[in-house]
PDB file of C-alpha atoms in Angstrom:
ATOM      1  CA  MET A  27      80.285 -60.271-252.039  1.00  0.00           C
ATOM      2  CA  THR A  28      83.168 -62.443-253.820  1.00  0.00           C
ATOM      3  CA  GLU A  29      85.106 -62.420-250.530  1.00  0.00           C
ATOM      4  CA  ALA A  30      82.274 -64.469-248.936  1.00  0.00           C
ATOM      5  CA  VAL A  31      82.077 -66.932-251.834  1.00  0.00           C
ATOM      6  CA  LEU A  32      85.673 -67.737-251.737  1.00  0.00           C
ATOM      7  CA  ASP A  33      86.370 -67.782-247.845  1.00  0.00           C
ATOM      8  CA  SER A  34      86.487 -71.398-246.636  1.00  0.00           C
ATOM      9  CA  VAL A  35      86.131 -70.530-242.995  1.00  0.00           C
ATOM     10  CA  VAL A  36      83.118 -72.182-241.388  1.00  0.00           C
ATOM     11  CA  SER A  37      81.955 -70.582-237.937  1.00  0.00           C
ATOM     12  CA  ALA A  38      80.644 -72.883-235.278  1.00  0.00           C
ATOM     13  CA  GLU A  39      79.520 -72.018-231.682  1.00  0.00           C
ATOM     14  CA  THR A  40      80.316 -74.116-228.954  1.00  0.00           C
ATOM     15  CA  PRO A  41      77.681 -74.726-226.061  1.00  0.00           C
ATOM     16  CA  GLU A  42      79.472 -72.440-223.827  1.00  0.00           C
ATOM     17  CA  GLY A  43      78.932 -69.459-226.576  1.00  0.00           C
ATOM     18  CA  ILE A  44      82.506 -69.279-227.824  1.00  0.00           C
ATOM     19  CA  LEU A  45      82.734 -68.786-231.658  1.00  0.00           C
ATOM     20  CA  LEU A  46      85.097 -71.201-233.388  1.00  0.00           C
ATOM     21  CA  GLU A  47      86.325 -70.674-236.861  1.00  0.00           C
ATOM     22  CA  LEU A  48      86.996 -73.975-238.673  1.00  0.00           C
ATOM     23  CA  ARG A  49      88.746 -74.398-242.000  1.00  0.00           C
ATOM     24  CA  PRO A  50      87.552 -77.254-243.666  1.00  0.00           C
ATOM     25  CA  ALA A  51      90.124 -79.455-245.647  1.00  0.00           C
ATOM     26  CA  GLY A  52      89.919 -79.253-249.491  1.00  0.00           C
ATOM     27  CA  LEU A  53      89.944 -82.040-251.999  1.00  0.00           C
ATOM     28  CA  CYS A  54      93.821 -82.282-252.544  1.00  0.00           C
ATOM     29  CA  VAL A  55      94.737 -82.559-248.940  1.00  0.00           C
ATOM     30  CA  ARG A  56      92.238 -85.003-248.280  1.00  0.00           C
ATOM     31  CA  CYS A  57      93.474 -87.130-251.074  1.00  0.00           C
ATOM     32  CA  TYR A  58      96.859 -87.073-249.860  1.00  0.00           C
ATOM     33  CA  ALA A  59      95.753 -88.055-246.392  1.00  0.00           C
ATOM     34  CA  PHE A  60      93.796 -90.840-247.837  1.00  0.00           C
ATOM     35  CA  LEU A  61      96.759 -92.243-249.963  1.00  0.00           C
ATOM     36  CA  ILE A  62      99.299 -92.069-246.990  1.00  0.00           C
ATOM     37  CA  ASP A  63      96.560 -94.103-244.808  1.00  0.00           C
ATOM     38  CA  TRP A  64      96.161 -96.396-247.697  1.00  0.00           C
ATOM     39  CA  LEU A  65      99.780 -96.893-248.027  1.00  0.00           C
ATOM     40  CA  ILE A  66     100.113 -97.665-244.309  1.00  0.00           C
ATOM     41  CA  ARG A  67      97.439-100.171-244.345  1.00  0.00           C
ATOM     42  CA  LEU A  68      98.998-101.568-247.537  1.00  0.00           C
ATOM     43  CA  ALA A  69     102.121-102.146-245.821  1.00  0.00           C
ATOM     44  CA  VAL A  70     100.769-103.919-242.700  1.00  0.00           C
ATOM     45  CA  LEU A  71      98.510-106.219-244.977  1.00  0.00           C
ATOM     46  CA  TYR A  72     101.639-107.116-246.981  1.00  0.00           C
ATOM     47  CA  GLY A  73     103.749-107.884-244.079  1.00  0.00           C
ATOM     48  CA  ALA A  74     100.616-109.888-242.467  1.00  0.00           C
ATOM     49  CA  ALA A  75     100.618-111.724-245.895  1.00  0.00           C
ATOM     50  CA  ILE A  76     103.976-112.910-245.810  1.00  0.00           C
ATOM     51  CA  ALA A  77     103.554-114.228-241.991  1.00  0.00           C
ATOM     52  CA  ALA A  78     100.074-115.712-243.192  1.00  0.00           C
ATOM     53  CA  ALA A  79     101.720-117.530-246.188  1.00  0.00           C
ATOM     54  CA  LEU A  80     103.781-119.739-243.348  1.00  0.00           C
ATOM     55  CA  MET A  81     100.607-120.431-241.505  1.00  0.00           C
ATOM     56  CA  GLY A  82      98.434-122.078-244.173  1.00  0.00           C
ATOM     57  CA  GLY A  83      94.701-121.994-243.898  1.00  0.00           C
ATOM     58  CA  PHE A  84      94.786-120.427-240.520  1.00  0.00           C
ATOM     59  CA  GLY A  85      97.105-117.471-241.916  1.00  0.00           C
ATOM     60  CA  VAL A  86      94.279-116.838-244.667  1.00  0.00           C
ATOM     61  CA  ALA A  87      91.644-116.480-242.106  1.00  0.00           C
ATOM     62  CA  PHE A  88      94.002-114.347-240.027  1.00  0.00           C
ATOM     63  CA  TRP A  89      94.901-112.011-242.995  1.00  0.00           C
ATOM     64  CA  LEU A  90      91.253-111.563-244.002  1.00  0.00           C
ATOM     65  CA  ILE A  91      90.124-110.780-240.622  1.00  0.00           C
ATOM     66  CA  LEU A  92      92.804-108.159-240.360  1.00  0.00           C
ATOM     67  CA  TYR A  93      92.070-106.804-243.759  1.00  0.00           C
ATOM     68  CA  PHE A  94      88.357-106.445-242.595  1.00  0.00           C
ATOM     69  CA  ALA A  95      89.464-104.510-239.277  1.00  0.00           C
ATOM     70  CA  LEU A  96      92.076-102.346-241.091  1.00  0.00           C
ATOM     71  CA  GLU A  97      89.220-101.248-243.659  1.00  0.00           C
ATOM     72  CA  TRP A  98      86.634-100.870-241.008  1.00  0.00           C
ATOM     73  CA  PHE A  99      88.185 -99.780-237.832  1.00  0.00           C
ATOM     74  CA  TYR A 100      91.371 -98.155-238.652  1.00  0.00           C
ATOM     75  CA  PRO A 101      89.860 -94.626-239.327  1.00  0.00           C
ATOM     76  CA  VAL A 102      87.691 -94.996-236.354  1.00  0.00           C
ATOM     77  CA  VAL A 103      90.513 -96.116-234.014  1.00  0.00           C
ATOM     78  CA  PHE A 104      92.575 -93.050-234.660  1.00  0.00           C
ATOM     79  CA  GLU A 105      89.825 -90.588-235.005  1.00  0.00           C
ATOM     80  CA  LEU A 106      88.636 -91.456-231.475  1.00  0.00           C
ATOM     81  CA  ARG A 107      92.051 -90.729-229.975  1.00  0.00           C
ATOM     82  CA  PRO A 108      92.878 -87.471-228.577  1.00  0.00           C
ATOM     83  CA  GLN A 109      94.883 -86.220-231.829  1.00  0.00           C
ATOM     84  CA  GLY A 110      91.385 -86.968-233.597  1.00  0.00           C
ATOM     85  CA  ALA A 111      93.131 -88.091-236.887  1.00  0.00           C
ATOM     86  CA  THR A 112      94.578 -90.935-238.641  1.00  0.00           C
ATOM     87  CA  PRO A 113      98.361 -90.813-239.325  1.00  0.00           C
ATOM     88  CA  GLY A 114      97.739 -89.725-242.927  1.00  0.00           C
ATOM     89  CA  LYS A 115      95.670 -86.796-241.635  1.00  0.00           C
ATOM     90  CA  ARG A 116      97.904 -85.858-238.840  1.00  0.00           C
ATOM     91  CA  MET A 117     101.060 -85.685-240.907  1.00  0.00           C
ATOM     92  CA  LEU A 118      99.081 -83.112-243.131  1.00  0.00           C
ATOM     93  CA  GLY A 119      97.473 -81.032-240.086  1.00  0.00           C
ATOM     94  CA  LEU A 120      93.911 -82.469-240.373  1.00  0.00           C
ATOM     95  CA  LYS A 121      91.706 -83.283-237.523  1.00  0.00           C
ATOM     96  CA  VAL A 122      88.136 -84.861-237.624  1.00  0.00           C
ATOM     97  CA  VAL A 123      85.703 -82.821-235.706  1.00  0.00           C
ATOM     98  CA  MET A 124      82.099 -82.381-235.286  1.00  0.00           C
ATOM     99  CA  ASP A 125      80.115 -79.697-236.976  1.00  0.00           C
ATOM    100  CA  ASN A 126      80.464 -77.636-233.780  1.00  0.00           C
ATOM    101  CA  GLY A 127      84.224 -78.024-233.594  1.00  0.00           C
ATOM    102  CA  LEU A 128      84.261 -80.689-230.458  1.00  0.00           C
ATOM    103  CA  PRO A 129      86.030 -83.696-230.831  1.00  0.00           C
ATOM    104  CA  VAL A 130      84.216 -86.636-232.790  1.00  0.00           C
ATOM    105  CA  THR A 131      81.959 -88.813-230.950  1.00  0.00           C
ATOM    106  CA  PRO A 132      82.282 -92.645-231.367  1.00  0.00           C
ATOM    107  CA  ALA A 133      78.663 -92.690-232.838  1.00  0.00           C
ATOM    108  CA  ALA A 134      79.869 -89.915-235.430  1.00  0.00           C
ATOM    109  CA  SER A 135      83.021 -91.726-236.157  1.00  0.00           C
ATOM    110  CA  ILE A 136      81.521 -95.037-237.019  1.00  0.00           C
ATOM    111  CA  THR A 137      78.592 -93.393-238.968  1.00  0.00           C
ATOM    112  CA  ARG A 138      81.066 -91.263-240.991  1.00  0.00           C
ATOM    113  CA  ASN A 139      83.357 -94.159-241.923  1.00  0.00           C
ATOM    114  CA  LEU A 140      80.364 -96.688-242.691  1.00  0.00           C
ATOM    115  CA  LEU A 141      79.230 -94.085-245.158  1.00  0.00           C
ATOM    116  CA  ARG A 142      82.578 -94.163-247.194  1.00  0.00           C
ATOM    117  CA  VAL A 143      80.946 -97.180-248.797  1.00  0.00           C
ATOM    118  CA  ALA A 144      78.529 -94.586-250.124  1.00  0.00           C
ATOM    119  CA  ASP A 145      80.984 -92.139-251.066  1.00  0.00           C
ATOM    120  CA  PHE A 146      82.946 -95.059-252.937  1.00  0.00           C
ATOM    121  CA  LEU A 147      80.071 -96.780-254.833  1.00  0.00           C
ATOM    122  CA  PRO A 148      79.298 -96.798-257.658  1.00  0.00           C
ATOM    123  CA  PHE A 149      82.046 -94.479-259.230  1.00  0.00           C
ATOM    124  CA  ALA A 150      84.962 -94.707-257.050  1.00  0.00           C
ATOM    125  CA  PHE A 151      84.689 -91.855-254.846  1.00  0.00           C
ATOM    126  CA  ALA A 152      83.108 -89.824-257.351  1.00  0.00           C
ATOM    127  CA  PHE A 153      80.181 -88.670-255.352  1.00  0.00           C
ATOM    128  CA  ALA A 154      82.724 -87.641-252.618  1.00  0.00           C
ATOM    129  CA  VAL A 155      84.709 -85.455-255.029  1.00  0.00           C
ATOM    130  CA  VAL A 156      81.687 -83.731-256.373  1.00  0.00           C
ATOM    131  CA  SER A 157      80.090 -83.189-252.730  1.00  0.00           C
ATOM    132  CA  VAL A 158      83.469 -81.683-251.456  1.00  0.00           C
ATOM    133  CA  LEU A 159      83.705 -79.312-254.570  1.00  0.00           C
ATOM    134  CA  VAL A 160      80.320 -78.207-254.548  1.00  0.00           C
ATOM    135  CA  ARG A 161      79.515 -77.675-250.829  1.00  0.00           C
ATOM    136  CA  PRO A 162      81.043 -74.397-249.199  1.00  0.00           C
ATOM    137  CA  ASP A 163      81.911 -76.397-246.010  1.00  0.00           C
ATOM    138  CA  SER A 164      83.862 -78.927-248.327  1.00  0.00           C
ATOM    139  CA  LYS A 165      81.904 -82.071-246.627  1.00  0.00           C
ATOM    140  CA  ARG A 166      81.553 -85.550-248.269  1.00  0.00           C
ATOM    141  CA  LEU A 167      78.411 -87.468-248.074  1.00  0.00           C
ATOM    142  CA  GLY A 168      79.747 -89.340-244.788  1.00  0.00           C
ATOM    143  CA  ASP A 169      80.731 -86.143-243.078  1.00  0.00           C
TER     144      ASP A 169
END
């Protein structure tokens, strides 16, 4: 009984009837992947801010659009690639997949990343942390 409670393997069956054993990522590795991705986005925004300062009002508009795009589309673009992971997740050996182990679909990736706001508000990812710690499959609200 104790082994089943401590085991983090989630079984999923593909449409072809193949049983897959998936190991959901825990809180620490997810946090490290998030921090790596955040630092990458921060470096891009910093570089763009230096360039935008030279362009005046147009540069500010460019920087704001870039900030919006990075915040909302950075994870989606990388999750829909064949590797199925942002650079931070890929560095730590993580991959975003559907519940059945298949690659994430565009609709699922967009929904998943839109729900990051629900995970973040109102207590800076507190709901996501509790969800990952409480659920046996380590899913956050957006997963």
